[in-house]
Every structure is written in structure tokens, then in C-alpha cells.
Tab-separated table of C-alpha atoms in Angstrom:
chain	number	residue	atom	x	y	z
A	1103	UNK	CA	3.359	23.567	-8.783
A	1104	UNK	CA	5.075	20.648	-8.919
A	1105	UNK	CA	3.525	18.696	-6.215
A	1106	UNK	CA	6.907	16.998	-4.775
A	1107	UNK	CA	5.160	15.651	-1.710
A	1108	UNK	CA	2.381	14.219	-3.857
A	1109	UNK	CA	5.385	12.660	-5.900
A	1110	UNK	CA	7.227	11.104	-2.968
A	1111	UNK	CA	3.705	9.687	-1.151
A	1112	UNK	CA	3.082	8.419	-4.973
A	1113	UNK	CA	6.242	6.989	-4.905
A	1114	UNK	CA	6.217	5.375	-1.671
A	1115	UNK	CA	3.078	4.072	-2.297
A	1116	UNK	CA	3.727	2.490	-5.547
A	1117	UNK	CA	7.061	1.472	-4.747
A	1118	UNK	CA	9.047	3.558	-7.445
A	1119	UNK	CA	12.443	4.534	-5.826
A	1120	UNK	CA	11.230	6.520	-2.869
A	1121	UNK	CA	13.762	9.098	-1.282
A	1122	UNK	CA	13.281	12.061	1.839
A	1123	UNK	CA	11.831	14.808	0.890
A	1124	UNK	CA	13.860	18.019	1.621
A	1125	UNK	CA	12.262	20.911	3.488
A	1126	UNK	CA	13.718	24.177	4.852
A	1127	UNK	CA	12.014	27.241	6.508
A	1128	UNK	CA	13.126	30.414	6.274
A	1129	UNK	CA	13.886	30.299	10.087
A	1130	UNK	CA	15.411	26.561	10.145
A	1131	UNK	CA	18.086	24.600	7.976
A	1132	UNK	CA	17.332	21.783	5.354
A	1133	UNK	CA	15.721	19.216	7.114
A	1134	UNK	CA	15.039	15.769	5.985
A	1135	UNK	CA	11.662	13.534	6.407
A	1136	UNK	CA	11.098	10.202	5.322
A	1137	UNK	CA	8.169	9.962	3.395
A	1138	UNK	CA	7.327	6.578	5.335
A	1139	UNK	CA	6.054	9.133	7.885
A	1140	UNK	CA	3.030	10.434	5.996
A	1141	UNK	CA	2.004	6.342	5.930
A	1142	UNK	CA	1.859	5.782	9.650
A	1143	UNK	CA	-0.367	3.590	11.398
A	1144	UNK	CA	-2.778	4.739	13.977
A	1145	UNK	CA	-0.496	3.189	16.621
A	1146	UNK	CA	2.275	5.479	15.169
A	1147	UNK	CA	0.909	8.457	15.535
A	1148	UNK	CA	1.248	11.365	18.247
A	1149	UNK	CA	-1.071	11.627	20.743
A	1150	UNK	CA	-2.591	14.314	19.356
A	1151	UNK	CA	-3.662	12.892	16.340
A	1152	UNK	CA	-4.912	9.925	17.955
A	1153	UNK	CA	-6.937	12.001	20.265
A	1154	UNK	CA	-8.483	13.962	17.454
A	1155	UNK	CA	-9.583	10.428	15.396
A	1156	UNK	CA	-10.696	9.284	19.057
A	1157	UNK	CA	-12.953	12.298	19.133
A	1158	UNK	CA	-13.886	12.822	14.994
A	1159	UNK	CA	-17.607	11.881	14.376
A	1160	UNK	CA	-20.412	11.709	11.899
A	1161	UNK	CA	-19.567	12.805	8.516
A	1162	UNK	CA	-15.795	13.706	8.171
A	1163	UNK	CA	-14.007	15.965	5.916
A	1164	UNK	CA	-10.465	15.400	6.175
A	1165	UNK	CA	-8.500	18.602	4.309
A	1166	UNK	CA	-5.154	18.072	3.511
A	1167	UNK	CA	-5.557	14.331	3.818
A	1168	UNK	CA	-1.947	13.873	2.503
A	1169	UNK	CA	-1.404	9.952	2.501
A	1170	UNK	CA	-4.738	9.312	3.867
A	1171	UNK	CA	-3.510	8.107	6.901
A	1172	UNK	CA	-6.011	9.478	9.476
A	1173	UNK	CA	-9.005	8.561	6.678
A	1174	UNK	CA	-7.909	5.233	6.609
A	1175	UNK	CA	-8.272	4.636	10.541
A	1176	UNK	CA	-11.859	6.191	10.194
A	1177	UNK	CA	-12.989	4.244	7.788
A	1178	UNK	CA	-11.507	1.223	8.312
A	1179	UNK	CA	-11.407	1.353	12.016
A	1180	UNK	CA	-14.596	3.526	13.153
A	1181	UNK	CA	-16.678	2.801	10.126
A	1182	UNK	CA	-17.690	6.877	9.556
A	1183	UNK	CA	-17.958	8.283	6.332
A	1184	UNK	CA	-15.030	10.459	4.883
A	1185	UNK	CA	-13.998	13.171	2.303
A	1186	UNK	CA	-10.819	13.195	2.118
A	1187	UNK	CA	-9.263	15.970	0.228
A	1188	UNK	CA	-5.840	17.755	-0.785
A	1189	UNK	CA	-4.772	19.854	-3.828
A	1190	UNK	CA	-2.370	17.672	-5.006
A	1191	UNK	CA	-3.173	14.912	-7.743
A	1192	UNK	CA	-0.222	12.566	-6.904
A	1193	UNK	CA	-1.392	12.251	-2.938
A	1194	UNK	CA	-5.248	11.647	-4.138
A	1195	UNK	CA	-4.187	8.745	-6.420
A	1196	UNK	CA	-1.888	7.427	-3.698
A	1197	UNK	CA	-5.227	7.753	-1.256
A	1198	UNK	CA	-7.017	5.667	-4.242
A	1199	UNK	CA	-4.601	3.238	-4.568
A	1200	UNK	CA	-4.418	2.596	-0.755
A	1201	UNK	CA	-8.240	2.222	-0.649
A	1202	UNK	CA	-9.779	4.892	0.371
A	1203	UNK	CA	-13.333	5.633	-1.064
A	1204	UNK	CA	-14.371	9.154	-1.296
A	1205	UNK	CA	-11.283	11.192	-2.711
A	1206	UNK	CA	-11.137	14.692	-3.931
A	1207	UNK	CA	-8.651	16.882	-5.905
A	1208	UNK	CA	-9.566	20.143	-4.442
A	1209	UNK	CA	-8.525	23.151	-2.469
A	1210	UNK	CA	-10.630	23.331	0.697
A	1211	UNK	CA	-11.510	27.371	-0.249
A	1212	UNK	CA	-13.457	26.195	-3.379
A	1213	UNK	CA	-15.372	23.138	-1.816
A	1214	UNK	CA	-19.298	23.561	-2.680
A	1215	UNK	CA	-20.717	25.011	0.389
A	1216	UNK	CA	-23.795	22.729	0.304
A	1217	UNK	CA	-21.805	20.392	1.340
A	1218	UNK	CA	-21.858	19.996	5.139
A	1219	UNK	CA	-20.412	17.681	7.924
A	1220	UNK	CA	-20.095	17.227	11.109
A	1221	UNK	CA	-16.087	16.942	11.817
A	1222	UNK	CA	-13.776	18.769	10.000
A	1223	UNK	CA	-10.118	17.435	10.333
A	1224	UNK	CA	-6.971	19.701	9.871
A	1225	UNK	CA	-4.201	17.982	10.870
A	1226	UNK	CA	-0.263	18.075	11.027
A	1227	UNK	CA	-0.263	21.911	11.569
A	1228	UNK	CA	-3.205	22.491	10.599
A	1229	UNK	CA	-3.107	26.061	10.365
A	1230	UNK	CA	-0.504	25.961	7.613
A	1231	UNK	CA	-2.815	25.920	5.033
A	1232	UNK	CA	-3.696	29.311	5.905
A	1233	UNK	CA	-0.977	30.731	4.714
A	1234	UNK	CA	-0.578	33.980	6.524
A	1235	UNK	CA	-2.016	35.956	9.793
A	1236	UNK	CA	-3.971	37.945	7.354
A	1237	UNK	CA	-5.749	35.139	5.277
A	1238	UNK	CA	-6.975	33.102	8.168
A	1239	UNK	CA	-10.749	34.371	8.470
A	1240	UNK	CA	-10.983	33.242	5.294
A	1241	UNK	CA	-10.510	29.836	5.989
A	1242	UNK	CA	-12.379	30.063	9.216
A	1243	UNK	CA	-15.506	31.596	7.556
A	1244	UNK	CA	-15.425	28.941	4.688
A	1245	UNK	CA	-14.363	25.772	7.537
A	1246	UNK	CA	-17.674	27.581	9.399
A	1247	UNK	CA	-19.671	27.088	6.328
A	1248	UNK	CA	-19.249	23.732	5.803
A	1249	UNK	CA	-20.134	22.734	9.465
A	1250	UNK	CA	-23.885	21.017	10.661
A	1251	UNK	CA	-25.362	21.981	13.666
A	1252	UNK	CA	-23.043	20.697	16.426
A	1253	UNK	CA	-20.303	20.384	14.112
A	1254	UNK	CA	-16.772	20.445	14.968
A	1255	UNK	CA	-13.286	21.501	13.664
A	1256	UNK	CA	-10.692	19.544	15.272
A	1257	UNK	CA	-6.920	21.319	14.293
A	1258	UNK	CA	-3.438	21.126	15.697
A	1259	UNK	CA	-0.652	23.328	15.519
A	1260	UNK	CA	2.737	24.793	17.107
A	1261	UNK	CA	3.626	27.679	19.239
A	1262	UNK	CA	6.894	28.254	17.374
A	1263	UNK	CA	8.396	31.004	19.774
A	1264	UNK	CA	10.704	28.208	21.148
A	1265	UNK	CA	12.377	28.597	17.532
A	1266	UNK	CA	13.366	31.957	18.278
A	1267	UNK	CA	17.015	33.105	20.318
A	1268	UNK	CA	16.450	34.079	23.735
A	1269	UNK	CA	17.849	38.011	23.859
A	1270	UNK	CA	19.307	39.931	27.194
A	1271	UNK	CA	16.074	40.825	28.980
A	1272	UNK	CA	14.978	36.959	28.833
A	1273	UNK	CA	12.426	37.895	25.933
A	1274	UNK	CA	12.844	36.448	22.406
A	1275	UNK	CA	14.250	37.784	19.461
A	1276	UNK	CA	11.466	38.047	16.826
A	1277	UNK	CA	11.540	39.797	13.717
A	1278	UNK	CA	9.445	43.053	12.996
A	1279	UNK	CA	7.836	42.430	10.054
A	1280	UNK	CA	4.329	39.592	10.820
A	1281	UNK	CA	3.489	37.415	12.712
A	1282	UNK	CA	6.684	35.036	14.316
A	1283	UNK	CA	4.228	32.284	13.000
A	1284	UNK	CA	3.855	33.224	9.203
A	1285	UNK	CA	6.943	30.802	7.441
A	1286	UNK	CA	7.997	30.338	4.050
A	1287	UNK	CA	8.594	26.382	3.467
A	1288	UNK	CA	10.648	24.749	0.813
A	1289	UNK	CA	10.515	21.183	-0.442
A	1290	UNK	CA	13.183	19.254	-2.861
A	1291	UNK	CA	12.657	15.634	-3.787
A	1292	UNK	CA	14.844	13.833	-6.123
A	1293	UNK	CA	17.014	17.194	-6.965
A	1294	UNK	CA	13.629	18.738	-8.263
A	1295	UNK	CA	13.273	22.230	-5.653
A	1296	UNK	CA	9.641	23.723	-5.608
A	1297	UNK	CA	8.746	27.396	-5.249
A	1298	UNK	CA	8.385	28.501	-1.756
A	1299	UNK	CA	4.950	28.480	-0.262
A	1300	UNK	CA	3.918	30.373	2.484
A	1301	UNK	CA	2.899	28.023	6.054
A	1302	UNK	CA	1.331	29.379	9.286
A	1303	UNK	CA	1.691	28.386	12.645
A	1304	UNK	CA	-0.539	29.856	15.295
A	1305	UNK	CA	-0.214	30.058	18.734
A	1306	UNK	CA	-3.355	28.722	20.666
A	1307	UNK	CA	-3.961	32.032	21.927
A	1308	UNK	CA	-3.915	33.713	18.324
A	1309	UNK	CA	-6.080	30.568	17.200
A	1310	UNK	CA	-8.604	31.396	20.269
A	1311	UNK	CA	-8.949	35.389	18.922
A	1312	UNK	CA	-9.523	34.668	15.049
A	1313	UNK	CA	-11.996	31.609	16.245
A	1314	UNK	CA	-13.883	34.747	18.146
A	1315	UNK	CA	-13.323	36.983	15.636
A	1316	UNK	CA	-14.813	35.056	13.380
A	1317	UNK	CA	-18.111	33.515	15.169
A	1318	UNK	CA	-16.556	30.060	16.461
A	1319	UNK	CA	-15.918	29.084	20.017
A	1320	UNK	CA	-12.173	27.693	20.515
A	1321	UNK	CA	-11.172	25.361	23.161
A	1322	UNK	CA	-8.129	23.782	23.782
A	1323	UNK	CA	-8.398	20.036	23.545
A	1324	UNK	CA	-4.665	18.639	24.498
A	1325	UNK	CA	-1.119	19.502	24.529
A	1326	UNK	CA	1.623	18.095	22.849
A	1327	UNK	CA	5.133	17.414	24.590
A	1328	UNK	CA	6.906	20.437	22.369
A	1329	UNK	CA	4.840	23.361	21.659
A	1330	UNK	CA	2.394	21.944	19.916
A	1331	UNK	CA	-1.906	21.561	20.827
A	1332	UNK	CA	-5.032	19.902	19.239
A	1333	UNK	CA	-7.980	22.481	19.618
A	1334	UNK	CA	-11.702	21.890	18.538
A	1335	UNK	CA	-13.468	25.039	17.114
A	1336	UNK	CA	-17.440	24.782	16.657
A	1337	UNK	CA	-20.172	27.408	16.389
């Protein structure tokens, strides 16, 4: 991989000639996002976002931490103690540099299972580090794992339906083959292009049935303003 949005959040945070970052679905056109973004404040952020820092507690893993944006409100702001993790190498040092204290290089699959805590955080779409329909009881069974007693996994995502043209008989015109919510995401940054990675988003009710499927209880915990929910899963 080339980590490109590791790059640009290294860039940005080091000051070396940040651009956008190009991505593209293969159900949307090229679509550009300013890597300032990923560096928001907590007064910048959705609702959604804010509710799920409001509501984080205890011991905090934050997967996919990105920037280190939501770590940085909880421990600077609510004083909890954070993991914050993501696979790419370029976003960790960023995290580092920005002064965060417990960083981690590491995909959330292989993370020792003695570790526990008591909020898990998966946020902006959550689900798309799942990947696919298919390989999301994995990551709930390992997410499970890693929970105390009275833990919590807080995790937002998108009904994506809206995406899709409306056909005669006021349904939607959805392909076939998957799930509507299984995407294939490219990013470009600085004319580099990397390999397309596969990016879920799940509808709250598909959320709700693999959360049962796979021993959690799913509730819903607000709604965004386009499609889009925070939901807290726990044992």
C-alpha cells in the first residue's frame, strides 16, 4: 500500500505542501476532500461524532484513529485513557507529532485479545473497515473480544440506497451482485493513485442482524441529517 491518506494527514500536519486527496467509488465520480477535514476540532464535527465522544467512557480504543482527532478531544478534553490505532504509519506519526500518547501501528483484526476496554470507537463510517457483507462477523467477534463487562462499541455509518436511481415502480435500481453497501474506494494524492480497497456501508437494519448474529445487542443511538446513524453495540 501506499498509504496516501497517511501521506496527506503527514503532510498537513507537518506542513509539507498539502493538497486534496482524490477519492472515487465505483458508484460515484472523483470527489475531492481537503485533508484539513481529518484535523477538525470538536466544535467542527457532526453531531454524530460529538454525540459518540459525549457518550465514550473508561478505557478507549479508537480504530482507525486517522488524524487523531476524536483521541485528542478525549484526552485532552475528558481526561480518559486512549489507544488510538490505524494501519497506516504516516497517520500514527502525524497522531505523535500532534501529541497524542498511546499510538499504535496496527490492524484492529490482529490486536492482542488480552487487551480489553470499555469503549470501542469506529468512526467516519465505521463499518468500512469491514470490507464486505461477508467479512463483518469477523470484525464483530474480534470488536466483542476486546470489550469489558459493560463495554460498548459506539459506530456510525450510511444507508447508501439514496445513491441509487429511483426505477418505474418507485423502487431503486440496485445491482445483483452483493450487498448495495459493499464499495470499492479509490484515493490519488499528489498524482500517486492507490489500488482499490474494498469499503462497507451498512444500513442500520443490516448492522442490527450481524450485531444479533453475532452475540451483541444493537441500538440505534442518533440520526444524522443524510442517511447516516451512530449506533452503540454491547454484549
Amino acid at each position: 500500500m501506499k498509504d496516501l491518506f497517511g501521506k496527506a494527514i503527514l503532510d498537513f500536519q507537518t506542513n509539507n505542501s498539502p493538497e486534496d486527496l482524490i477519492t472515487e467509488t465505483c458508484i460515484s465520480e472523483a470527489d475531492e476532500m481537503s485533508v484539513a477535514y481529518l484535523f477538525r476540532s470538536y466544535a467542527e464535527m457532526p453531531k454524530l461524532e460529538q454525540k459518540a465522544l459525549q457518550l465514550s467512557k473508561g478505557k478507549v480504543l479508537d480504530v482507525g484513529c486517522g488524524a487523531g482527532s476524536h483521541s485528542l478531544t478525549l484526552e485532552n478534553d475528558r481526561n480518559l485513557d486512549v489507544l488510538s490505532i490505524d494501519i497506516s504509519a504516516n497517520a500514527i506519526e502525524a497522531c505523535t507529532l500532534r501529541g497524542l500518547k498511546n499510538t499504535k501501528i496496527q490492524d484492529i483484526l490482529d490486536l492482542d485479545a488480552s487487551e480489553k476496554f470499555d469503549t470501542i470507537l469506529l468512526l467516519m463510517n465505521g463499518t468500512g473497515i469491514f470490507g464486505t457483507l461477508k467479512e463483518t462477523p469477523k470484525y464483530l467477534q474480534k470488536l466483542k473480544s476486546l470489550l469489558n463487562p459493560n463495554g460498548q462499541i459506539l459506530i456510525d455509518s450510511s444507508d447508501i440506497i439514496y445513491m441509487f436511481d429511483d426505477d418505474e415502480d418507485g423502487g431503486k435500481w440496485i445491482p445483483g451482485s452483493g450487498y448495495y453497501g459493499e464499495l470499492t474506494f479509490t484515493v490519488s494524492y499528489k498524482n500517486e493513485s492507490e489500488a482499490s480497497f474494498p469499503w462497507l456501508y451498512l444500513d442500520y437494519n443490516t448492522l442490527q442482524n450481524a450485531a444479533f448474529a453475532n452475540g451483541l445487542q444493537c441500538e440505534m443511538i442518533l440520526e444524522g441529517e443524510h442517511y447516516d446513524y451512530l449506533a452503540r453495540l454491547s454484549i
